[in-house]
Coordinates of C-alpha atoms and ligand atoms in Angstrom, one line a residue:
X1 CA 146.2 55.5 29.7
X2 CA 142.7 55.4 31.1
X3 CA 141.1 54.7 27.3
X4 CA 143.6 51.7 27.8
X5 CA 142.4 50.7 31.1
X6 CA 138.8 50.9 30.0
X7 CA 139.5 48.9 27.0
X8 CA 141.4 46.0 28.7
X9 CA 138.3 46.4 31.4
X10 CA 135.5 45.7 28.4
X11 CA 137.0 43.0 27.4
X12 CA 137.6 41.3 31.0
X13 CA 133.8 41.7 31.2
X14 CA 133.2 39.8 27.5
X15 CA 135.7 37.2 28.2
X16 CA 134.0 36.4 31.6
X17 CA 130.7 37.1 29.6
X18 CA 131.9 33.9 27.1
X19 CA 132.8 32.0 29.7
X20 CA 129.5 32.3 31.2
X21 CA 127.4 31.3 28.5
X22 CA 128.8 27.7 28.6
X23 CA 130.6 27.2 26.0
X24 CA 132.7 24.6 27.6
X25 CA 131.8 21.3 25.8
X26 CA 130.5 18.3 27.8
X27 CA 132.8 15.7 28.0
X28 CA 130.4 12.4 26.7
X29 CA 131.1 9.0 27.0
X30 CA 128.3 8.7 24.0
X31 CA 128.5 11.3 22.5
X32 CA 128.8 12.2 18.3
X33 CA 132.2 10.2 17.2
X34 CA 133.5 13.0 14.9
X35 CA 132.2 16.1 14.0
X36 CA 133.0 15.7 10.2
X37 CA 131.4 14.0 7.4
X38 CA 132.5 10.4 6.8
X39 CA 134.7 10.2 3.9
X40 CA 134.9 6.5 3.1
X41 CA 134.1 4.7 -0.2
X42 CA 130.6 3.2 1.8
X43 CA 129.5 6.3 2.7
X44 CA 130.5 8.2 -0.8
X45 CA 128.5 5.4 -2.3
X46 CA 125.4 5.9 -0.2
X47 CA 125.7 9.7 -0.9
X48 CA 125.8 9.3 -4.3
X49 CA 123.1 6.8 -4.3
X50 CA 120.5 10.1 -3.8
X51 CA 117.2 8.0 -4.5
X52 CA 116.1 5.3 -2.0
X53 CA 113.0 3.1 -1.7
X54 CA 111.6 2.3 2.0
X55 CA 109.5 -0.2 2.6
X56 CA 107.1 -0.8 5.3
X57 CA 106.0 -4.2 5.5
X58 CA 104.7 -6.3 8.2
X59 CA 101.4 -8.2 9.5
X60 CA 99.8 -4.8 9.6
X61 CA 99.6 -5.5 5.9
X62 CA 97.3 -7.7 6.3
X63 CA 94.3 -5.4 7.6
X64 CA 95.8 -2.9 5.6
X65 CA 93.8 -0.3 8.5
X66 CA 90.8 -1.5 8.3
X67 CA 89.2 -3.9 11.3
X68 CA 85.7 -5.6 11.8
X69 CA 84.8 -3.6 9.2
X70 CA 85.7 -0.5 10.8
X71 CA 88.2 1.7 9.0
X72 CA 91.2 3.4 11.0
X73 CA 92.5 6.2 9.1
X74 CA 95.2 6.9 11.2
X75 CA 98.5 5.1 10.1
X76 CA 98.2 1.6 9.1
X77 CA 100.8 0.1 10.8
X78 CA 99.8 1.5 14.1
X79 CA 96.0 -0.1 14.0
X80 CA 96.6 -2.5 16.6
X81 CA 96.6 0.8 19.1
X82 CA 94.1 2.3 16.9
X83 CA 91.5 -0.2 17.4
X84 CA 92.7 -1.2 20.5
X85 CA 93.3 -4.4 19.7
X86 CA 95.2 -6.8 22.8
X87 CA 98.4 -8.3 21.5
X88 CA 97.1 -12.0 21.4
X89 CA 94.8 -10.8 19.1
X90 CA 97.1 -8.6 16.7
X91 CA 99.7 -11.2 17.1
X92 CA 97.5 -13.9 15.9
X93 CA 97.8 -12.2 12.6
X94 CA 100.8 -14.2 12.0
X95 CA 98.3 -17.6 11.2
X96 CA 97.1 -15.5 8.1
X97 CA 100.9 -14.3 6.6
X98 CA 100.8 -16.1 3.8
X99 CA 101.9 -13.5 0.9
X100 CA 101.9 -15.9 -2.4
X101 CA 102.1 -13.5 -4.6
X102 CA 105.5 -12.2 -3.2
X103 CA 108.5 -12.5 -5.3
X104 CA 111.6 -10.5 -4.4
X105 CA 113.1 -10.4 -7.9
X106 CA 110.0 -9.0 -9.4
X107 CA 110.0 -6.1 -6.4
X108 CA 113.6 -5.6 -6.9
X109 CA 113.1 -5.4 -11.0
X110 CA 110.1 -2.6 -10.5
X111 CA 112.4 -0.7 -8.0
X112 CA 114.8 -1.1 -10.3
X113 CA 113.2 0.5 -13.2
X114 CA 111.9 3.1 -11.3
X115 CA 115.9 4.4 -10.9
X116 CA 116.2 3.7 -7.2
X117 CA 119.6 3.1 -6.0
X118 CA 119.0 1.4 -2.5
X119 CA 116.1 0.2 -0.1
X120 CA 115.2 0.0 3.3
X121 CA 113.1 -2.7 4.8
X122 CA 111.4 -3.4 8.2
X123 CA 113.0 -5.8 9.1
X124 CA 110.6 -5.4 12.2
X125 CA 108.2 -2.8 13.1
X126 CA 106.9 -1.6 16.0
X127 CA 104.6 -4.9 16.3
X128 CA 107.7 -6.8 16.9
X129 CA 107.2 -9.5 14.0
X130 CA 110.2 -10.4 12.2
X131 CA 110.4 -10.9 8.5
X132 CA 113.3 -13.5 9.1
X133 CA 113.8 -16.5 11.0
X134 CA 115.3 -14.8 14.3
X135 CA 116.8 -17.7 16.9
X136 CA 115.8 -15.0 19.6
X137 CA 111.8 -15.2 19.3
X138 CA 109.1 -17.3 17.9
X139 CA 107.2 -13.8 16.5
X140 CA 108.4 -14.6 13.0
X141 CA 108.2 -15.2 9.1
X142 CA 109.4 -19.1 10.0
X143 CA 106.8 -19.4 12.3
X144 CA 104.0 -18.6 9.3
X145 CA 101.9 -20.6 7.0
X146 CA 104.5 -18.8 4.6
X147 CA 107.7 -20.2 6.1
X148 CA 110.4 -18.2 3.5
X149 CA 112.9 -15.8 4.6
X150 CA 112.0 -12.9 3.3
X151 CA 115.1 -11.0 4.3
X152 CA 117.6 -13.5 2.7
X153 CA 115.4 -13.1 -0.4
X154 CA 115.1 -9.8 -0.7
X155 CA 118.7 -9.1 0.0
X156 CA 119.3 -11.7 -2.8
X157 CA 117.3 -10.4 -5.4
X158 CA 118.1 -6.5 -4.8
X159 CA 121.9 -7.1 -4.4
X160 CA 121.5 -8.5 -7.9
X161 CA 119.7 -5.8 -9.6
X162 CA 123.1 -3.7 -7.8
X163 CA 120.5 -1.5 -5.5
X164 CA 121.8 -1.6 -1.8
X165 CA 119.9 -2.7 1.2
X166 CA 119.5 -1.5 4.3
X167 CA 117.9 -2.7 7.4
X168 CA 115.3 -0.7 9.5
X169 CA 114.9 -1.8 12.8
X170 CA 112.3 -0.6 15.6
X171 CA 113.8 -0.6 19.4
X172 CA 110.0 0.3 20.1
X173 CA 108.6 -3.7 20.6
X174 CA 104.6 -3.9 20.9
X175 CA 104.9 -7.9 20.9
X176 CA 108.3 -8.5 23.3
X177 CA 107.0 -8.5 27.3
X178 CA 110.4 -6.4 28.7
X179 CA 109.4 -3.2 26.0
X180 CA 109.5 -0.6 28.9
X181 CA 108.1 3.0 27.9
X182 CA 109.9 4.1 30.9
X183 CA 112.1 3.2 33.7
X184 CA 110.8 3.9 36.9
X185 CA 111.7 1.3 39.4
X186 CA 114.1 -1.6 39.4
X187 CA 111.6 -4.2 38.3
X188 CA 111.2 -2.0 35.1
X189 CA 115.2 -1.5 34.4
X190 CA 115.6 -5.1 35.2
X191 CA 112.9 -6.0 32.1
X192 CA 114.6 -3.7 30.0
X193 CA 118.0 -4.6 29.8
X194 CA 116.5 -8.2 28.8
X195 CA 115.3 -6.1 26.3
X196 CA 118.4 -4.2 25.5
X197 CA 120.0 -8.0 25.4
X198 CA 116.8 -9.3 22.9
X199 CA 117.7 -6.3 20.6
X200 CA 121.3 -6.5 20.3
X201 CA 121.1 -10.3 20.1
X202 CA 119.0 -9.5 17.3
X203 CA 120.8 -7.1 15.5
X204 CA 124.2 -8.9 15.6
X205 CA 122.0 -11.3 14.1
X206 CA 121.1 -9.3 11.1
X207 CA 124.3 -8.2 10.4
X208 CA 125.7 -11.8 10.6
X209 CA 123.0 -13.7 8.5
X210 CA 123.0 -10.7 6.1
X211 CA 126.2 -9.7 5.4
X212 CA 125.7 -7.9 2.4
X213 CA 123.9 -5.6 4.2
X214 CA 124.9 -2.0 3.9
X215 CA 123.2 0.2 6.6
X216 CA 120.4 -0.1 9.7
X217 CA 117.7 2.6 9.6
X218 CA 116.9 2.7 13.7
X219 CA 112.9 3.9 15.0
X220 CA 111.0 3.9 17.8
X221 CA 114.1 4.9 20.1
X222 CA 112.3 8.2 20.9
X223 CA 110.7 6.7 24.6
X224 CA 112.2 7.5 27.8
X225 CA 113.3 4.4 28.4
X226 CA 116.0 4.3 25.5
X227 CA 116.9 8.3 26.3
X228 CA 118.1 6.4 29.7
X229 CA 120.6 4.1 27.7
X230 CA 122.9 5.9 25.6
X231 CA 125.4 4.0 26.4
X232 CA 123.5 0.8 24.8
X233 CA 122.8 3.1 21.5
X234 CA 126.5 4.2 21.3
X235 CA 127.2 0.3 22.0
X236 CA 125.3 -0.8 19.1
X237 CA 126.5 1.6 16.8
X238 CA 130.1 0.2 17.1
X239 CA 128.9 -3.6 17.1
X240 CA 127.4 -3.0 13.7
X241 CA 130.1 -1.1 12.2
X242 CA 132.2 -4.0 13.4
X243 CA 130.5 -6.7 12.0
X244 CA 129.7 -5.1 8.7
X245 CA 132.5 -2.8 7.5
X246 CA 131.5 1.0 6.3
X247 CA 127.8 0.0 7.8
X248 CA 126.1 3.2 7.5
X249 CA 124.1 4.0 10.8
X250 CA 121.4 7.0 10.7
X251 CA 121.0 9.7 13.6
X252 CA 117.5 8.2 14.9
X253 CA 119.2 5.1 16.9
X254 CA 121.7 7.4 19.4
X255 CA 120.7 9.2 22.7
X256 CA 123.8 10.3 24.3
X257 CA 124.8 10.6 28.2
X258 CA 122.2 12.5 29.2
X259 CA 119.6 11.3 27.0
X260 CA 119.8 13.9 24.0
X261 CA 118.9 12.4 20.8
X262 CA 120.2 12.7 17.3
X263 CA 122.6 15.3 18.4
X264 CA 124.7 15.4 21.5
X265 CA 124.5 17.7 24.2
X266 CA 127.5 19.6 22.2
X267 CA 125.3 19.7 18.9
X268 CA 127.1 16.8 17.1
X269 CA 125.3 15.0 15.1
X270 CA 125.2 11.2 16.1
X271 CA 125.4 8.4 13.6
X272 CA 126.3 8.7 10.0
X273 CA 123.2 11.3 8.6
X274 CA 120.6 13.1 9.8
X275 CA 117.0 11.2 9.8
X276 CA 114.7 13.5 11.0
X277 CA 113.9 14.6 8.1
X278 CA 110.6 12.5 8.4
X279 CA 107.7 13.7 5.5
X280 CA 109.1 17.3 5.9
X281 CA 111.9 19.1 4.3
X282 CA 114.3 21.5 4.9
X283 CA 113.3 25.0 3.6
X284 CA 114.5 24.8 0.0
X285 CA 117.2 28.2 1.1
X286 CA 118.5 26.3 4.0
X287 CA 122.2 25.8 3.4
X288 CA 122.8 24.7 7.0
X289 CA 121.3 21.5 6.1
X290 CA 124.8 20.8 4.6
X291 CA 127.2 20.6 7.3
X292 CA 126.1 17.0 7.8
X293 CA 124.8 14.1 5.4
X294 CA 121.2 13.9 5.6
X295 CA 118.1 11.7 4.3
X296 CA 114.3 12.6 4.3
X297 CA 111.9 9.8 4.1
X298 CA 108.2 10.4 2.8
X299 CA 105.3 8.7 2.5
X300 CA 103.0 8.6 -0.7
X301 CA 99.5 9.2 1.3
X302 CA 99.8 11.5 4.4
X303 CA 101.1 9.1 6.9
X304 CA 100.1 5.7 5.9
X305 CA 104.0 4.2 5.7
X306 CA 102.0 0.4 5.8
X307 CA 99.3 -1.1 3.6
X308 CA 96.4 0.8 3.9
X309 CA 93.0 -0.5 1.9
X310 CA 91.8 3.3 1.7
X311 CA 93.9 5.9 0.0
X312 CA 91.0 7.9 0.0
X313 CA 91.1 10.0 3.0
X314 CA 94.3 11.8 2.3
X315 CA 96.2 13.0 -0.5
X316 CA 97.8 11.1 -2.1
X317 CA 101.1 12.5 -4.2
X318 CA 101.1 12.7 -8.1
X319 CA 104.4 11.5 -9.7
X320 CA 105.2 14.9 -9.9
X321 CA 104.5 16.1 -6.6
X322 CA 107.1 12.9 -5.6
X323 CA 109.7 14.0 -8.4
X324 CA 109.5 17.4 -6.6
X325 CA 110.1 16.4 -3.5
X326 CA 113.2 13.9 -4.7
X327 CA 115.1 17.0 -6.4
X328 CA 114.4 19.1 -3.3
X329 CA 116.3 17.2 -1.3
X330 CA 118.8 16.6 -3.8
X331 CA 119.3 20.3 -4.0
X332 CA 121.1 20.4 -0.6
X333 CA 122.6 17.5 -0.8
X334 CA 120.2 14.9 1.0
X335 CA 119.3 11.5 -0.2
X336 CA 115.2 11.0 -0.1
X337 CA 113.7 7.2 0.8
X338 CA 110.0 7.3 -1.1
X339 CA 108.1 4.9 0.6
X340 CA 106.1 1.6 -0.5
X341 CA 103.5 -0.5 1.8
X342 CA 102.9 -3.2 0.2
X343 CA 99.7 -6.0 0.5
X344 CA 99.4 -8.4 2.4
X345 CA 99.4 -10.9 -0.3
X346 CA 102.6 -9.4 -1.5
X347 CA 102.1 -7.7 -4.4
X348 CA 102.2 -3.8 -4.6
X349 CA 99.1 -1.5 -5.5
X350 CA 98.3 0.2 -8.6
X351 CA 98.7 3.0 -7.1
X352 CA 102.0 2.7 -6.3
X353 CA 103.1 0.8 -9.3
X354 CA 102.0 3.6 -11.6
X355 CA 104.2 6.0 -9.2
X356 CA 107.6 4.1 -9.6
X357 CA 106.5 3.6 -13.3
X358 CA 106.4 7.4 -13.7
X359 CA 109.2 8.4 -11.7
X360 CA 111.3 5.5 -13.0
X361 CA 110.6 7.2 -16.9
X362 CA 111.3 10.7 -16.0
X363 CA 114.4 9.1 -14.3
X364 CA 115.7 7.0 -17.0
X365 CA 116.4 10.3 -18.8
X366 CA 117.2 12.8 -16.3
X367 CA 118.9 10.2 -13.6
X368 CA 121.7 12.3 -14.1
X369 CA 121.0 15.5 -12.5
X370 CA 119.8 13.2 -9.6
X371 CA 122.5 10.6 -9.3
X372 CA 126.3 11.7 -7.7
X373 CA 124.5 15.3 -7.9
X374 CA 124.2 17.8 -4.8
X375 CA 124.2 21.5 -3.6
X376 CA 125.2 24.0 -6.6
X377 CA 125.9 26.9 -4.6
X378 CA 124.0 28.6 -6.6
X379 CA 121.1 31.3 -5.9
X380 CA 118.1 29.4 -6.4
X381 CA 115.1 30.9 -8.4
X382 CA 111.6 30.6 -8.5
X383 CA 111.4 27.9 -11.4
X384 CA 112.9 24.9 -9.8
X385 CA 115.9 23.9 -8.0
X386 CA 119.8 23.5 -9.4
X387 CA 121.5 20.5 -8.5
X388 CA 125.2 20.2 -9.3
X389 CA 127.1 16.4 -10.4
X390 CA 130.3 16.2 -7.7
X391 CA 131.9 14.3 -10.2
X392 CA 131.7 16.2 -13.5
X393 CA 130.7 19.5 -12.3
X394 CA 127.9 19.9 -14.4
X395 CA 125.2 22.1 -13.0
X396 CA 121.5 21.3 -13.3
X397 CA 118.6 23.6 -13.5
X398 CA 115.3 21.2 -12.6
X399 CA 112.5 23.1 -13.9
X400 CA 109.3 22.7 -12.2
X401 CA 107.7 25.8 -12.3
X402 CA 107.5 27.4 -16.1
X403 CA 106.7 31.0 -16.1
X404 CA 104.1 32.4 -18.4
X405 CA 107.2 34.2 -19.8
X406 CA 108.6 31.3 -20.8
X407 CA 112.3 33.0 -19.7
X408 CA 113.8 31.6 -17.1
X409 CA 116.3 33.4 -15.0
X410 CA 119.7 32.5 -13.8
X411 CA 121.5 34.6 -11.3
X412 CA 124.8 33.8 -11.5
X413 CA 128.5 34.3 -9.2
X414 CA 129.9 37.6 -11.7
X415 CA 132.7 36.3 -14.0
X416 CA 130.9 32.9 -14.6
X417 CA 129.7 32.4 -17.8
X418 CA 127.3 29.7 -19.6
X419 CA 129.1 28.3 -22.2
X420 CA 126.4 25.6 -23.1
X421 CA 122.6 25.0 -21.9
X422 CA 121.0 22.0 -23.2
X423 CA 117.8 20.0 -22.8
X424 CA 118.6 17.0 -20.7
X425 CA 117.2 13.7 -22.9
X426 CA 117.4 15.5 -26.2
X427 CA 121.0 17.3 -26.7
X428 CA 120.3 18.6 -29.7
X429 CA 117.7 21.3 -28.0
X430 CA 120.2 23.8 -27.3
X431 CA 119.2 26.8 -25.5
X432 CA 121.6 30.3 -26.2
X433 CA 121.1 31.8 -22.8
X434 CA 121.0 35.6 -22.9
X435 CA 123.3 37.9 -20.9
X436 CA 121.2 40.4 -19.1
X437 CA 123.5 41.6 -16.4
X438 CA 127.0 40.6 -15.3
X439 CA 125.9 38.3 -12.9
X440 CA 122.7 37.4 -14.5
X441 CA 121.4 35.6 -17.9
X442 CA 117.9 34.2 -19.4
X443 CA 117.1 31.1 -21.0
X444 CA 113.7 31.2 -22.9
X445 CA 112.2 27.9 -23.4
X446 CA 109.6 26.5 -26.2
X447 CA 106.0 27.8 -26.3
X448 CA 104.5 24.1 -25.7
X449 CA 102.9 22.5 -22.7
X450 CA 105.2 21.1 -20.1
X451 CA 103.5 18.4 -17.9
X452 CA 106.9 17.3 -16.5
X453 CA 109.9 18.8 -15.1
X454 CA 112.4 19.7 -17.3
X455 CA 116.7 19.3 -17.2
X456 CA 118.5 22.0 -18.7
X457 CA 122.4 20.6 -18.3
X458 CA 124.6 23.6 -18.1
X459 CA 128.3 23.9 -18.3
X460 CA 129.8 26.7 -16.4
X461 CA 133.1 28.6 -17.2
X462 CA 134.7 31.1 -14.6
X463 CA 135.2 33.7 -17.8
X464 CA 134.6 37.0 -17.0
X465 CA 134.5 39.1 -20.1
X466 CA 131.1 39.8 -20.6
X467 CA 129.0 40.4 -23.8
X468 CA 126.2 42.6 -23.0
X469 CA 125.1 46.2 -23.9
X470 CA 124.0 47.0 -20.5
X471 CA 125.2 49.5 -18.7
X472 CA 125.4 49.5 -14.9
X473 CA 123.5 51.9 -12.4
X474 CA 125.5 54.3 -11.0
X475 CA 124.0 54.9 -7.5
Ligands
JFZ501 C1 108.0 6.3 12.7 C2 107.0 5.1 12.7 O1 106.2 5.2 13.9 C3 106.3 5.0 11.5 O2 105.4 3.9 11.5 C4 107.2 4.8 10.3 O3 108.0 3.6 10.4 C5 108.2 6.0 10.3 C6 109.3 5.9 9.2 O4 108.8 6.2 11.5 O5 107.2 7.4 12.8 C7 107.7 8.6 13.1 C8 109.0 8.8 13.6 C9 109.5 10.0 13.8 C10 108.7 11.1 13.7 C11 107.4 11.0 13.3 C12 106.9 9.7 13.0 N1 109.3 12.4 13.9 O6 110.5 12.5 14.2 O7 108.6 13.4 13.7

């Protein structure tokens, strides 16, 4: 009787105990919309889209970071704070846009070859100019010795080549008068819900001129000013998904009730994916990653996302280096935006070019351990990364590391068996992967030099006689 009274006693005290440590959910006006991944064909597209191109182009172009002969080397696209410039003066930028050499179907045709399935575009950076003919402010394209719409023609010529675009858009405005930082009188909320109107305006805008458009990238939504208006994040969420069915809206736009951004004060994530996955990755073991779509973005340079004249003062990612960064996302199921900034004239540098030529070859033969490919579930080893195809179930093993063995090793669930390795690009290089333990087999490559990664395409069977002469440990 008395163990039974102490028990129901102990757990009283946890119950109260559980109760205490809040786990009572906030009830939020603003909040995350569902706390499962999307399921629709938009978002299964985007998803199996993997590779994505950004692009980062503007009037900071133009300067490409470098001012009276001074040069910045903090990001390009932020030199007008750099070298404290007024906004008269940056603004006056707009008299020199005259990009000749642009041609949206010759960007869309290099993107193209270089495998990548959609783009993002500023639509408007944190300077405020607008690369289309907006009704709402004279700070635009229209307003240049240029003239064009650079938005309808990109959206032409990339829709074309069957890569989607997507719209990035920066609530931060350097150019508009009602920006506000913060909100700390009347005068300043009054200004800012001019602003809040001037942004929506804008963005219905987008979506209505641009139909075709399949997602908006949100920035520069991190100031205190928009943590004070979820409601007008949550608000424009739902007026884009309106005007554009299965638009795709990523995490940065949304500050909820009280001001938490990204995810709510319950830990849902708002928006469709994760973005803050900004030049950084998850660790490559971190399977919490997948709970929720994600998408990393990274730059070629450290930080430069704009034209910048010197790529000298960083490093600056080999082909490779890019490649390895692609199948790490891909790995746990994230997309990964590589970034472009091109000239102010409108034509891309060689730097870049050579980039999108390499990874576009590498990608041409091994696309498919990239493309409608995701987490494995698989115990990754030291050589590379395993990415597995939703659709087909085949299991890649992306080798970037090659061991001075030359014998790669596979751990594998026991009972699964290999029943056919091959070289990615060249089938008839089949591999006979040797059983080493139960749960564990080797694959020895080719004494030759590998200055690429490698695909070995694997199909997995759930057969669990095994082959070997080992014996197992008794302990
Ligand atoms: C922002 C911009 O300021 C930058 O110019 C570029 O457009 C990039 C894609 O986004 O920069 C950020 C945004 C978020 C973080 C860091 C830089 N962050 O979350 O760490």
């Amino acid at each position: 009787m008395k163990r039974i009274l102490i028990t129901i006693m102990i757990w009283v005290v946890s119950l109260q105990l559980i109760c205490a440590q809040g786990k009572t959910p906030k009830l939020l006006k603003y909040g995350a919309q569902t706390t499962v991944k999307r399921t629709d064909s938009a978002m299964a597209k985007w998803r199996a889209n993997r590779l994505g191109q950004f692009i980062h182009w503007g009037l900071y172009a133009i300067p490409g970071g470098v001012w009276k002969g001074k040069t910045y080397a903090y990001a390009a696209e932020f030199l007008k704070s750099s070298a404290r410039l007024s906004t008269a003066t940056w603004d006056s930028l707009m008299y020199a846009f005259n990009p000749v050499k642009f041609d949206a179907r010759a960007w869309a045709k290099m993107d193209k070859a270089m495998g990548v399935k959609y783009m993002t575009i500023t639509t408007k950076h944190h300077e405020g100019f607008c690369l289309w003919p907006s009704k709402y402010t004279d700070f635009t394209v229209a307003h240049t010795p240029f003239k064009r719409d650079i938005l309808q023609e990109l959206v032409e010529a990339y829709t074309a080549e069957g890569i989607d675009v997507n719209f990035y858009y920066s609530v931060l405005d350097w150019h508009h008068p009602d920006w506000r930082y913060d909100l700390k009188n009347a005068a300043d909320s009054a200004a800012f819900d001019r602003y809040l109107d001037f942004a929506k305006n804008q963005l219905a805008e987008l979506a209505t001129r641009y139909p075709k458009v399949k997602g908006f990238w949100f920035d520069g939504t991190w100031d205190l000013s928009v943590q004070k208006n979820g409601k007008w994040t949550y608000e424009v969420e739902m007026m884009l998904k309106q005007l554009v069915p299965g638009a795709i809206v990523n995490s940065r736009l949304r500050a909820d009730d009280f001001g938490k951004r990204h995810r709510d004060s319950n830990g849902g994530l708002m928006g469709d994916y994760e973005s803050g996955y900004e030049r950084r990755l998850p660790s490559p073991y971190d399977t919490s990653v997948l709970k929720t779509d994600w998408e990393a973005c990274m730059t070629i340079p450290e930080n430069q996302w704009g034209y910048h004249q010197d790529w000298s003062l960083s490093h600056v990612k080999s082909g490779n280096e890019i490649l390895e960064n692609i199948i790490r996302a891909v790995a746990l199921s994230g997309n990964m935006l590589v970034n472009f900034g091109p000239k102010g004239d409108g034509s891309f540098r060689t730097e870049e070019l050579q980039r999108a030529k390499e990874i576009g070859d590498w990608m041409k033969v091994n696309g498919e351990a990239v493309y409608h490919c995701g987490y494995a579930g698989l115990e990754r080893q030291d050589w590379g990364y395993f990415t597995k195809n939703e659709q087909t179930g085949k299991v890649y093993m992306v080798v970037f590391n090659v061991p001075v063995s030359l014998s790669l090793n596979l751990k594998l669930p026991r009972g699964m068996v290999i029943t056919s390795a091959a070289l990615v690009g060249e089938p008839t290089q089949q591999y006979q992967p040797e059983e080493v333990a139960p749960d564990q087999y080797m694959i020895h490559l080719e004494p030759k030099r590998y200055d690429k990664p490698i695909v070995i395409a694997l199909v997995l069977t759930g057969k669990s006689k095994t082959n070997g002469n080992y014996r197992e440990a008794k302990t």
